[in-house]
């Protein structure tokens, strides 16, 4: 079993057409039930029009097939409380530690932290900014954006 939660699209971008099917995957639907094994997830132009059992899947020359036996497909996760650029100083100097850090370094760390969230399956994050310097932001990553964030 693959224990990593890495968007498959990020590794296959150059190889995939606008229509493809992820085959032999287990699907976690996000409603609390157990994963459904041996499924086909059909993707057309960035949308998922069908999730069907492998027994019902029919090959189509216009649909590229990607066999991912042993992998899981699930909706993106949401983290509603992250600190992408702050909170690295010791507890005694939290505020001065964040304020004194160069803005460019905070920006670079924020990008890195966002990439780490994405690699773990989070496609939406809310940066809560405990110190009030950054305000509250939310961003949703689409599959095409996820592709560009791979390392």
XYZ file of C-alpha atoms in Angstrom:
151
model
C 0.000 0.000 0.000
C 1.282 3.482 -0.879
C 1.209 5.602 2.277
C 2.086 8.895 0.582
C -0.624 11.373 -0.261
C 0.860 13.021 -3.329
C -1.310 14.342 -6.154
C -0.780 11.907 -9.007
C -1.180 14.658 -11.567
C 1.960 16.398 -10.353
C 4.104 13.457 -11.470
C 2.314 12.781 -14.764
C 1.592 16.250 -16.158
C 3.588 16.019 -19.352
C 2.326 12.524 -20.077
C -1.433 12.989 -19.582
C -3.957 14.133 -22.141
C -7.035 16.175 -21.230
C -8.959 12.895 -20.957
C -7.604 10.102 -18.803
C -8.709 7.379 -16.422
C -7.077 6.353 -13.151
C -7.552 2.585 -13.057
C -7.592 -0.014 -10.283
C -7.619 2.608 -7.524
C -9.360 2.611 -4.159
C -11.677 5.600 -3.796
C -12.279 7.425 -0.523
C -15.433 9.483 -1.080
C -15.190 11.696 2.010
C -18.572 10.639 3.426
C -17.135 8.379 6.133
C -17.546 4.998 4.491
C -14.731 2.560 3.837
C -12.577 2.960 0.699
C -14.114 1.362 -2.397
C -11.486 -0.818 -4.067
C -10.905 -1.561 -7.747
C -12.431 1.592 -9.236
C -11.910 3.629 -12.399
C -11.866 7.428 -12.052
C -12.449 9.106 -15.404
C -11.166 12.682 -15.823
C -12.175 14.920 -18.730
C -10.915 18.492 -19.020
C -10.197 18.748 -15.299
C -13.553 17.310 -14.197
C -14.516 13.844 -12.938
C -17.642 12.732 -14.835
C -17.465 9.113 -13.663
C -16.233 6.891 -10.856
C -17.153 3.321 -11.706
C -16.163 -0.226 -10.772
C -13.370 -1.615 -12.967
C -15.771 -4.288 -14.222
C -17.884 -1.558 -15.847
C -14.976 0.418 -17.336
C -14.636 0.218 -21.130
C -11.495 1.351 -22.903
C -11.847 4.321 -25.219
C -9.032 5.336 -27.600
C -9.548 9.020 -26.680
C -9.032 8.327 -22.962
C -5.492 7.706 -21.721
C -5.329 4.930 -19.107
C -3.112 5.151 -16.012
C -3.008 1.982 -13.904
C -2.485 2.842 -10.240
C -3.139 -0.406 -8.426
C -2.526 -0.008 -4.694
C -3.105 3.761 -4.726
C -5.966 5.764 -3.243
C -7.941 8.649 -4.778
C -9.765 11.057 -2.493
C -11.122 14.597 -2.384
C -8.669 17.297 -1.386
C -8.412 17.975 2.338
C -9.002 21.350 4.017
C -6.744 22.748 6.745
C -8.576 25.678 8.320
C -5.771 26.653 10.706
C -2.247 27.018 9.341
C 0.610 29.455 9.925
C 2.414 29.572 6.605
C 4.873 32.320 7.440
C 5.009 32.759 11.199
C 5.459 30.969 14.470
C 9.108 29.874 14.088
C 10.603 31.825 17.000
C 10.757 30.526 20.575
C 7.722 31.046 22.785
C 9.418 33.973 24.576
C 9.957 36.025 21.421
C 7.168 34.999 19.041
C 6.136 38.493 18.003
C 9.616 39.986 17.625
C 10.836 36.778 15.916
C 8.223 37.093 13.186
C 8.546 40.856 12.775
C 12.367 40.767 12.633
C 12.524 38.011 10.033
C 13.070 39.333 6.472
C 9.887 39.386 4.391
C 11.568 37.528 1.517
C 12.487 34.668 3.846
C 8.897 34.524 5.144
C 7.605 34.458 1.561
C 9.972 31.633 0.589
C 8.977 29.637 3.673
C 5.283 30.218 2.929
C 5.670 28.712 -0.544
C 7.557 25.730 0.902
C 4.922 25.196 3.618
C 2.117 25.377 1.021
C 3.914 22.777 -1.122
C 4.192 20.477 1.900
C 0.452 20.827 2.558
C -0.328 19.978 -1.051
C 1.912 16.906 -0.990
C -0.058 15.641 1.988
C -3.401 15.998 0.216
C -4.517 19.439 1.390
C -5.880 21.474 -1.506
C -7.410 24.275 0.581
C -5.739 26.115 3.445
C -6.629 29.078 5.650
C -3.662 31.031 6.991
C -4.916 32.398 10.313
C -2.001 34.773 11.057
C -1.972 34.884 14.841
C -0.034 38.165 14.860
C -2.362 40.149 12.592
C 0.379 40.987 10.096
C -1.016 38.985 7.216
C -4.776 38.842 7.678
C -6.861 35.800 6.904
C -6.446 34.223 3.504
C -7.855 31.154 1.840
C -6.791 29.532 -1.399
C -8.009 26.500 -3.257
C -5.576 24.643 -5.502
C -7.016 23.301 -8.723
C -5.489 20.217 -10.368
C -3.775 22.390 -12.984
C -2.205 24.488 -10.232
C -1.185 21.349 -8.300
C 0.720 20.229 -11.335
C 2.920 23.297 -11.241
C 3.743 22.919 -7.557
C 5.485 19.556 -7.803
C 9.100 19.317 -6.660
